Short mmCIF file of C-alpha atoms and ligand atoms in Angstrom, two decimals:
data_model
loop_
_atom_site.label_atom_id
_atom_site.label_comp_id
_atom_site.label_asym_id
_atom_site.label_seq_id
_atom_site.Cartn_x
_atom_site.Cartn_y
_atom_site.Cartn_z
CA MET A 1 91.78 92.69 99.84
CA THR A 2 91.36 89.87 97.31
CA ALA A 3 93.28 90.32 94.12
CA GLN A 4 91.89 90.60 90.65
CA VAL A 5 93.26 87.54 88.84
CA ILE A 6 94.41 88.56 85.37
CA SER A 7 94.17 85.80 82.80
CA GLY A 8 97.08 85.85 80.38
CA THR A 9 95.08 83.54 78.13
CA GLN A 10 92.36 86.19 77.84
CA VAL A 11 94.73 89.14 77.28
CA ALA A 12 96.69 87.06 74.74
CA ALA A 13 93.46 86.30 72.84
CA GLU A 14 92.68 90.04 72.72
CA ILE A 15 96.16 90.79 71.28
CA ARG A 16 95.90 87.94 68.77
CA GLY A 17 92.63 89.45 67.54
CA GLU A 18 94.43 92.75 66.92
CA LEU A 19 97.31 90.96 65.19
CA LYS A 20 94.90 89.12 62.90
CA ASN A 21 93.70 92.51 61.61
CA ARG A 22 97.26 93.75 61.13
CA VAL A 23 98.16 90.58 59.19
CA ALA A 24 95.06 91.04 57.02
CA LYS A 25 96.16 94.65 56.23
CA LEU A 26 99.66 93.43 55.29
CA LYS A 27 98.16 90.76 53.05
CA GLU A 28 96.18 93.46 51.22
CA LYS A 29 99.59 94.90 50.31
CA GLY A 30 100.80 91.48 49.13
CA ILE A 31 102.90 90.81 52.26
CA THR A 32 102.44 87.66 54.37
CA PRO A 33 104.37 87.87 57.65
CA ALA A 34 106.44 84.71 57.99
CA LEU A 35 108.30 83.09 60.87
CA ALA A 36 111.01 80.44 60.58
CA VAL A 37 111.62 78.29 63.65
CA VAL A 38 114.75 76.12 63.87
CA LEU A 39 114.41 73.17 66.23
CA VAL A 40 117.56 71.15 66.95
CA GLY A 41 116.84 67.83 68.68
CA GLU A 42 113.68 66.44 70.22
CA ASP A 43 113.42 67.92 73.70
CA PRO A 44 109.71 67.41 74.61
CA ALA A 45 109.31 70.90 76.17
CA SER A 46 110.89 72.51 73.08
CA ILE A 47 108.59 70.51 70.79
CA SER A 48 105.55 71.73 72.69
CA TYR A 49 106.75 75.38 72.54
CA VAL A 50 107.41 75.08 68.80
CA THR A 51 103.96 73.54 68.26
CA ALA A 52 102.36 76.46 70.16
CA LYS A 53 104.26 78.94 67.96
CA ALA A 54 103.10 77.18 64.77
CA LYS A 55 99.49 77.06 65.97
CA GLY A 56 99.53 80.71 67.04
CA SER A 57 100.95 81.78 63.68
CA GLU A 58 98.25 79.90 61.82
CA GLU A 59 95.56 81.41 64.07
CA ILE A 60 96.46 84.97 63.06
CA GLY A 61 97.01 84.14 59.37
CA MET A 62 100.80 84.26 59.45
CA LEU A 63 103.10 81.79 57.69
CA GLU A 64 105.26 79.55 59.88
CA GLU A 65 107.84 76.97 58.92
CA THR A 66 109.64 74.71 61.38
CA ILE A 67 113.04 73.45 60.29
CA ARG A 68 113.75 70.28 62.28
CA LEU A 69 117.37 69.20 62.66
CA PRO A 70 118.65 66.09 64.46
CA ALA A 71 120.20 66.55 67.93
CA ASP A 72 123.71 65.72 66.63
CA THR A 73 123.65 68.39 63.90
CA PRO A 74 127.06 70.12 63.81
CA GLU A 75 127.12 73.79 64.87
CA GLU A 76 128.31 74.75 61.38
CA THR A 77 125.16 73.24 59.80
CA VAL A 78 122.92 75.18 62.21
CA LEU A 79 124.79 78.38 61.28
CA GLN A 80 124.36 77.58 57.58
CA THR A 81 120.63 77.04 58.13
CA VAL A 82 120.34 80.42 59.88
CA ASP A 83 122.38 82.04 57.09
CA LYS A 84 119.95 80.71 54.46
CA LEU A 85 116.99 82.03 56.45
CA ASN A 86 118.70 85.41 56.93
CA LYS A 87 118.98 85.69 53.14
CA ASP A 88 115.47 84.40 52.36
CA PRO A 89 113.21 87.45 51.79
CA LYS A 90 110.12 85.32 52.51
CA PHE A 91 110.92 85.25 56.25
CA HIS A 92 110.50 88.30 58.50
CA GLY A 93 111.36 86.48 61.72
CA ILE A 94 113.82 83.74 62.68
CA LEU A 95 113.94 81.92 65.97
CA VAL A 96 116.23 79.13 67.08
CA GLN A 97 114.42 77.25 69.83
CA LEU A 98 116.45 77.25 73.04
CA PRO A 99 118.05 75.38 74.67
CA VAL A 100 120.15 73.96 71.83
CA PRO A 101 122.20 70.77 72.42
CA LYS A 102 125.37 71.34 74.48
CA HIS A 103 127.85 71.07 71.56
CA ILE A 104 126.30 74.21 70.02
CA ASP A 105 127.30 77.68 71.27
CA THR A 106 124.00 79.48 72.00
CA ASP A 107 125.51 82.98 71.90
CA LYS A 108 127.17 82.27 68.54
CA ILE A 109 123.82 81.20 67.05
CA ILE A 110 121.94 84.20 68.50
CA GLY A 111 124.64 86.58 67.22
CA PHE A 112 124.36 85.05 63.74
CA ILE A 113 120.64 85.80 63.27
CA SER A 114 120.11 88.98 61.30
CA PRO A 115 119.09 91.66 63.89
CA GLU A 116 116.13 92.69 61.70
CA LYS A 117 114.78 89.12 61.85
CA ASP A 118 115.66 88.46 65.51
CA VAL A 119 112.09 88.17 66.82
CA ASP A 120 113.24 86.82 70.21
CA GLY A 121 115.06 90.13 70.74
CA PHE A 122 118.19 88.41 72.09
CA HIS A 123 120.76 89.66 69.52
CA PRO A 124 123.34 91.94 71.19
CA ILE A 125 122.46 94.75 68.75
CA ASN A 126 118.81 94.58 69.79
CA VAL A 127 119.73 94.36 73.47
CA GLY A 128 121.72 97.58 72.99
CA LYS A 129 118.84 99.25 71.14
CA LEU A 130 116.43 98.25 73.92
CA LEU A 131 118.64 99.89 76.53
CA ARG A 132 119.03 103.03 74.40
CA GLY A 133 115.24 103.22 73.95
CA GLU A 134 115.43 102.70 70.18
CA PRO A 135 112.78 100.71 68.25
CA CYS A 136 113.63 97.00 68.27
CA PRO A 137 111.99 93.62 68.86
CA LEU A 138 111.45 93.27 72.62
CA PRO A 139 112.23 89.95 74.36
CA CYS A 140 108.89 88.16 74.36
CA THR A 141 108.41 87.28 78.04
CA ALA A 142 109.38 90.76 79.26
CA TYR A 143 107.15 92.31 76.57
CA GLY A 144 104.32 90.04 77.72
CA VAL A 145 104.74 91.18 81.33
CA GLN A 146 104.55 94.83 80.27
CA GLU A 147 101.40 94.22 78.20
CA LEU A 148 99.74 92.34 81.09
CA LEU A 149 100.41 95.28 83.39
CA VAL A 150 99.20 97.94 80.98
CA ARG A 151 96.11 96.03 79.81
CA GLY A 152 95.39 94.81 83.35
CA GLY A 153 95.10 98.42 84.57
CA PHE A 154 98.49 98.61 86.34
CA ASN A 155 100.47 100.78 83.97
CA PRO A 156 104.04 100.89 85.34
CA GLU A 157 104.34 104.66 84.66
CA GLY A 158 105.42 106.43 87.85
CA ARG A 159 105.27 103.22 89.87
CA HIS A 160 107.98 101.34 91.75
CA VAL A 161 108.56 97.98 90.06
CA VAL A 162 110.63 95.37 91.89
CA ILE A 163 111.88 92.62 89.58
CA CYS A 164 113.13 89.46 91.29
CA GLY A 165 115.56 87.77 88.89
CA ARG A 166 118.11 89.23 86.46
CA SER A 167 118.38 86.69 83.63
CA ASN A 168 119.22 87.87 80.13
CA ILE A 169 115.85 86.63 78.87
CA VAL A 170 113.48 88.03 81.52
CA GLY A 171 114.74 90.19 84.41
CA LYS A 172 117.36 92.32 82.63
CA PRO A 173 115.34 93.16 79.50
CA LEU A 174 112.26 93.93 81.61
CA ALA A 175 114.28 96.31 83.79
CA GLY A 176 115.69 97.94 80.64
CA MET A 177 112.22 98.33 79.15
CA LEU A 178 110.41 99.65 82.21
CA MET A 179 113.04 102.30 83.01
CA GLN A 180 112.61 103.98 79.60
CA LYS A 181 110.98 107.40 79.39
CA LYS A 182 108.16 105.93 77.32
CA LYS A 183 104.47 105.11 77.50
CA GLY A 184 103.82 101.91 79.44
CA ALA A 185 107.21 102.29 81.14
CA ASN A 186 108.75 105.29 82.96
CA ALA A 187 108.88 103.30 86.19
CA THR A 188 111.33 103.29 89.08
CA VAL A 189 112.94 99.88 88.81
CA THR A 190 114.68 97.78 91.46
CA VAL A 191 116.25 94.45 90.48
CA CYS A 192 116.77 91.72 93.11
CA HIS A 193 118.88 88.57 92.73
CA THR A 194 120.79 86.03 94.81
CA GLY A 195 123.17 88.77 95.93
CA THR A 196 120.28 90.80 97.42
CA LYS A 197 120.22 90.88 101.20
CA ASP A 198 116.66 90.80 102.54
CA MET A 199 114.63 90.71 99.31
CA ALA A 200 111.42 91.27 101.33
CA LYS A 201 112.63 94.76 102.27
CA PHE A 202 112.36 95.69 98.58
CA THR A 203 109.24 93.73 97.60
CA LYS A 204 107.32 95.33 100.50
CA GLN A 205 108.06 98.79 99.07
CA ALA A 206 106.90 97.86 95.56
CA ASP A 207 103.77 98.92 93.72
CA ILE A 208 104.45 96.07 91.29
CA VAL A 209 106.42 92.86 91.95
CA VAL A 210 107.59 90.66 89.08
CA ALA A 211 108.83 87.23 90.17
CA ALA A 212 111.19 85.59 87.65
CA MET A 213 113.56 83.37 89.61
CA GLY A 214 112.53 79.79 88.90
CA VAL A 215 112.11 78.98 92.60
CA PRO A 216 108.73 77.50 93.59
CA GLN A 217 106.53 79.82 95.70
CA VAL A 218 109.43 81.82 97.13
CA ILE A 219 107.38 85.06 97.20
CA THR A 220 105.22 84.67 100.29
CA ALA A 221 102.38 86.86 101.59
CA ASP A 222 104.54 88.47 104.27
CA MET A 223 106.81 89.85 101.52
CA ILE A 224 103.97 91.75 99.82
CA SER A 225 102.15 94.91 100.91
CA GLU A 226 98.39 95.30 100.55
CA GLY A 227 97.39 96.49 97.08
CA THR A 228 100.51 95.40 95.18
CA ALA A 229 100.26 94.05 91.62
CA VAL A 230 102.08 90.72 91.35
CA ILE A 231 103.19 89.16 88.09
CA ASP A 232 104.43 85.57 88.34
CA VAL A 233 106.77 84.57 85.53
CA GLY A 234 108.04 81.39 87.19
CA VAL A 235 107.11 77.95 85.90
CA ASN A 236 108.22 75.19 88.26
CA ARG A 237 107.36 71.51 88.44
CA VAL A 238 106.59 70.25 91.93
CA GLU A 239 105.88 66.64 92.79
CA ASP A 240 102.18 65.83 93.05
CA LYS A 241 101.25 62.18 93.25
CA THR A 242 97.55 62.99 92.85
CA ARG A 243 98.23 64.08 89.26
CA GLU A 244 98.52 61.63 86.40
CA LYS A 245 101.94 62.98 85.42
CA GLY A 246 103.17 62.95 89.02
CA PHE A 247 103.73 66.72 89.12
CA ARG A 248 101.96 70.05 88.84
CA LEU A 249 103.13 73.48 87.75
CA VAL A 250 103.50 76.30 90.24
CA GLY A 251 104.93 79.79 89.95
CA ASP A 252 107.48 81.65 92.05
CA VAL A 253 104.63 83.16 94.09
CA ASP A 254 102.59 81.53 96.84
CA PHE A 255 99.44 82.27 94.83
CA GLU A 256 96.69 81.39 97.34
CA ALA A 257 98.17 83.46 100.20
CA VAL A 258 99.43 86.41 98.12
CA LYS A 259 96.05 86.65 96.33
CA GLU A 260 94.50 87.76 99.63
CA LYS A 261 96.76 90.83 99.85
CA ALA A 262 97.57 91.82 96.28
CA ALA A 263 95.42 94.07 94.09
CA MET A 264 96.24 92.05 91.00
CA ILE A 265 97.95 88.70 90.41
CA THR A 266 98.63 86.40 87.47
CA PRO A 267 98.11 82.64 87.74
CA VAL A 268 100.48 79.81 86.75
CA PRO A 269 99.67 78.30 84.34
CA GLY A 270 97.57 80.72 82.29
CA GLY A 271 99.37 83.95 83.17
CA VAL A 272 102.62 85.04 81.55
CA GLY A 273 103.03 81.80 79.54
CA PRO A 274 100.36 82.45 76.87
CA MET A 275 101.61 86.04 76.55
CA THR A 276 105.15 84.96 75.59
CA VAL A 277 104.09 83.17 72.40
CA THR A 278 101.73 86.01 71.51
CA MET A 279 104.46 88.64 71.80
CA LEU A 280 106.61 86.53 69.47
CA LEU A 281 103.81 86.71 66.92
CA LYS A 282 103.58 90.48 67.50
CA ASN A 283 107.35 90.88 66.97
CA THR A 284 107.10 88.98 63.67
CA VAL A 285 104.17 91.07 62.45
CA GLU A 286 106.09 94.22 63.44
CA ALA A 287 109.24 92.99 61.64
CA ALA A 288 107.10 92.66 58.48
CA GLU A 289 105.57 96.12 59.02
CA ARG A 290 109.02 97.64 59.65
CA LYS A 291 110.42 96.05 56.48
CA ALA A 292 107.47 97.49 54.53
CA GLY A 293 108.20 100.94 56.03
CA LEU A 294 104.83 101.03 57.82
CA ILE A 295 106.34 101.53 61.29
CA GLU A 296 109.65 102.86 62.64
N1 NAP B 301 106.11 81.86 81.28
C1 NAP B 301 107.08 82.04 80.39
O1 NAP B 301 106.85 82.29 79.24
C2 NAP B 301 108.49 81.99 80.86
C3 NAP B 301 109.54 82.42 80.04
C4 NAP B 301 110.83 82.41 80.54
C5 NAP B 301 111.07 81.92 81.81
N2 NAP B 301 110.04 81.46 82.56
C6 NAP B 301 110.24 80.95 83.93
O2 NAP B 301 110.71 82.02 84.73
C7 NAP B 301 111.62 81.56 85.70
C8 NAP B 301 112.92 82.30 85.55
O3 NAP B 301 113.48 81.99 84.29
P1 NAP B 301 114.90 82.56 83.82
O4 NAP B 301 115.24 81.91 82.54
O5 NAP B 301 114.86 84.03 83.94
O6 NAP B 301 115.81 81.93 85.00
P2 NAP B 301 117.36 81.96 85.27
O7 NAP B 301 118.13 82.22 84.04
O8 NAP B 301 117.65 80.74 86.07
O9 NAP B 301 117.52 83.24 86.23
C9 NAP B 301 116.97 83.25 87.51
C10 NAP B 301 117.28 84.57 88.17
O10 NAP B 301 116.66 84.59 89.44
C11 NAP B 301 117.63 84.84 90.46
N3 NAP B 301 117.31 84.01 91.62
C12 NAP B 301 117.24 82.66 91.69
N4 NAP B 301 116.91 82.26 92.93
C13 NAP B 301 116.76 83.39 93.66
C14 NAP B 301 116.43 83.63 95.00
N5 NAP B 301 116.16 82.64 95.86
N6 NAP B 301 116.39 84.93 95.43
C15 NAP B 301 116.64 85.94 94.59
N7 NAP B 301 116.97 85.77 93.29
C16 NAP B 301 117.02 84.50 92.84
C17 NAP B 301 118.98 84.48 89.85
O11 NAP B 301 119.95 85.29 90.49
P3 NAP B 301 121.52 85.28 90.10
O12 NAP B 301 121.61 86.08 88.84
O13 NAP B 301 122.16 85.95 91.24
O14 NAP B 301 121.89 83.84 89.91
C18 NAP B 301 118.77 84.82 88.39
O15 NAP B 301 119.05 86.18 88.14
C19 NAP B 301 111.71 80.05 85.48
O16 NAP B 301 110.77 79.40 86.32
C20 NAP B 301 111.27 79.87 84.04
O17 NAP B 301 110.71 78.60 83.78
C21 NAP B 301 108.76 81.50 82.12
#
């Protein structure tokens, strides 16, 4: 079997088209969804993520403002900035680009964002709501994985999903989402991590494998059964002297070999990555709709 390769870029474009219509409807009611992004420092990867968020917002007609603070900004000033944004009715979503410089306590910043405006879905209140199955902004990468599965024809309902990785930003929220008795979820979920003995024993039993470990090409073909859907969240740099930059990006899955056994697979780059930014836009549009009483 050769897998169907699902392009996250294509699915993301489809969702952005839908969001554009939702933004237009909000604008008819005099509401412009707006996202505030706080960037502390000048980490090149963070700058490129923030640029993608600004571009995406513009593409769907949303307002976006990036607040740039120097790397040595005291924690108190970052908190004051978030406080101002919390109180500013113009903004429906607030995001502090992570990682923040080491002298700033990430959890303190996340906990300070108003839960209604927490479009990353990392605030403890939203994490609790997610687990309870209550409406809340869903962490963007996990939300993107779910959308890729549903729109790619591999709805997790009734399937066995094996998630490799249990971080607070990907593995745990995805497990929490997919175990809910809800549409696009209702799956049997197994979570693997470094404490798992014989990870292959679990991945071989899966209908769907999600790799989110940050280890290059650790999911090999012998770990996957014929007909499995494989979502690769990993983004890893590996040395490649033939490339101008001296490296290339690979996922956590041995793409070429696994592609020959899987029913569906996502590439890296061009898989989960483009979905993450798009789900952030969706969360911001939904925050605006929720505030206007249009959705629960
Ligand atoms: N495309 C996107 O939009 C996007 C977004 C977020 C992250 N990512 C990528 O996804 C990957 C994971 O990110 P993250 O932030 O979730 O990483 P993380 O915080 O480092 O967590 C990695 C998780 O994988 C587990 N793990 C690591 N090596 C393992 C191994 N050999 N066997 C089994 N489990 C293993 C760890 O287990 P323990 O808990 O036991 O340590 C941990 O739970 C990274 O490559 C990252 O760049 C991509």
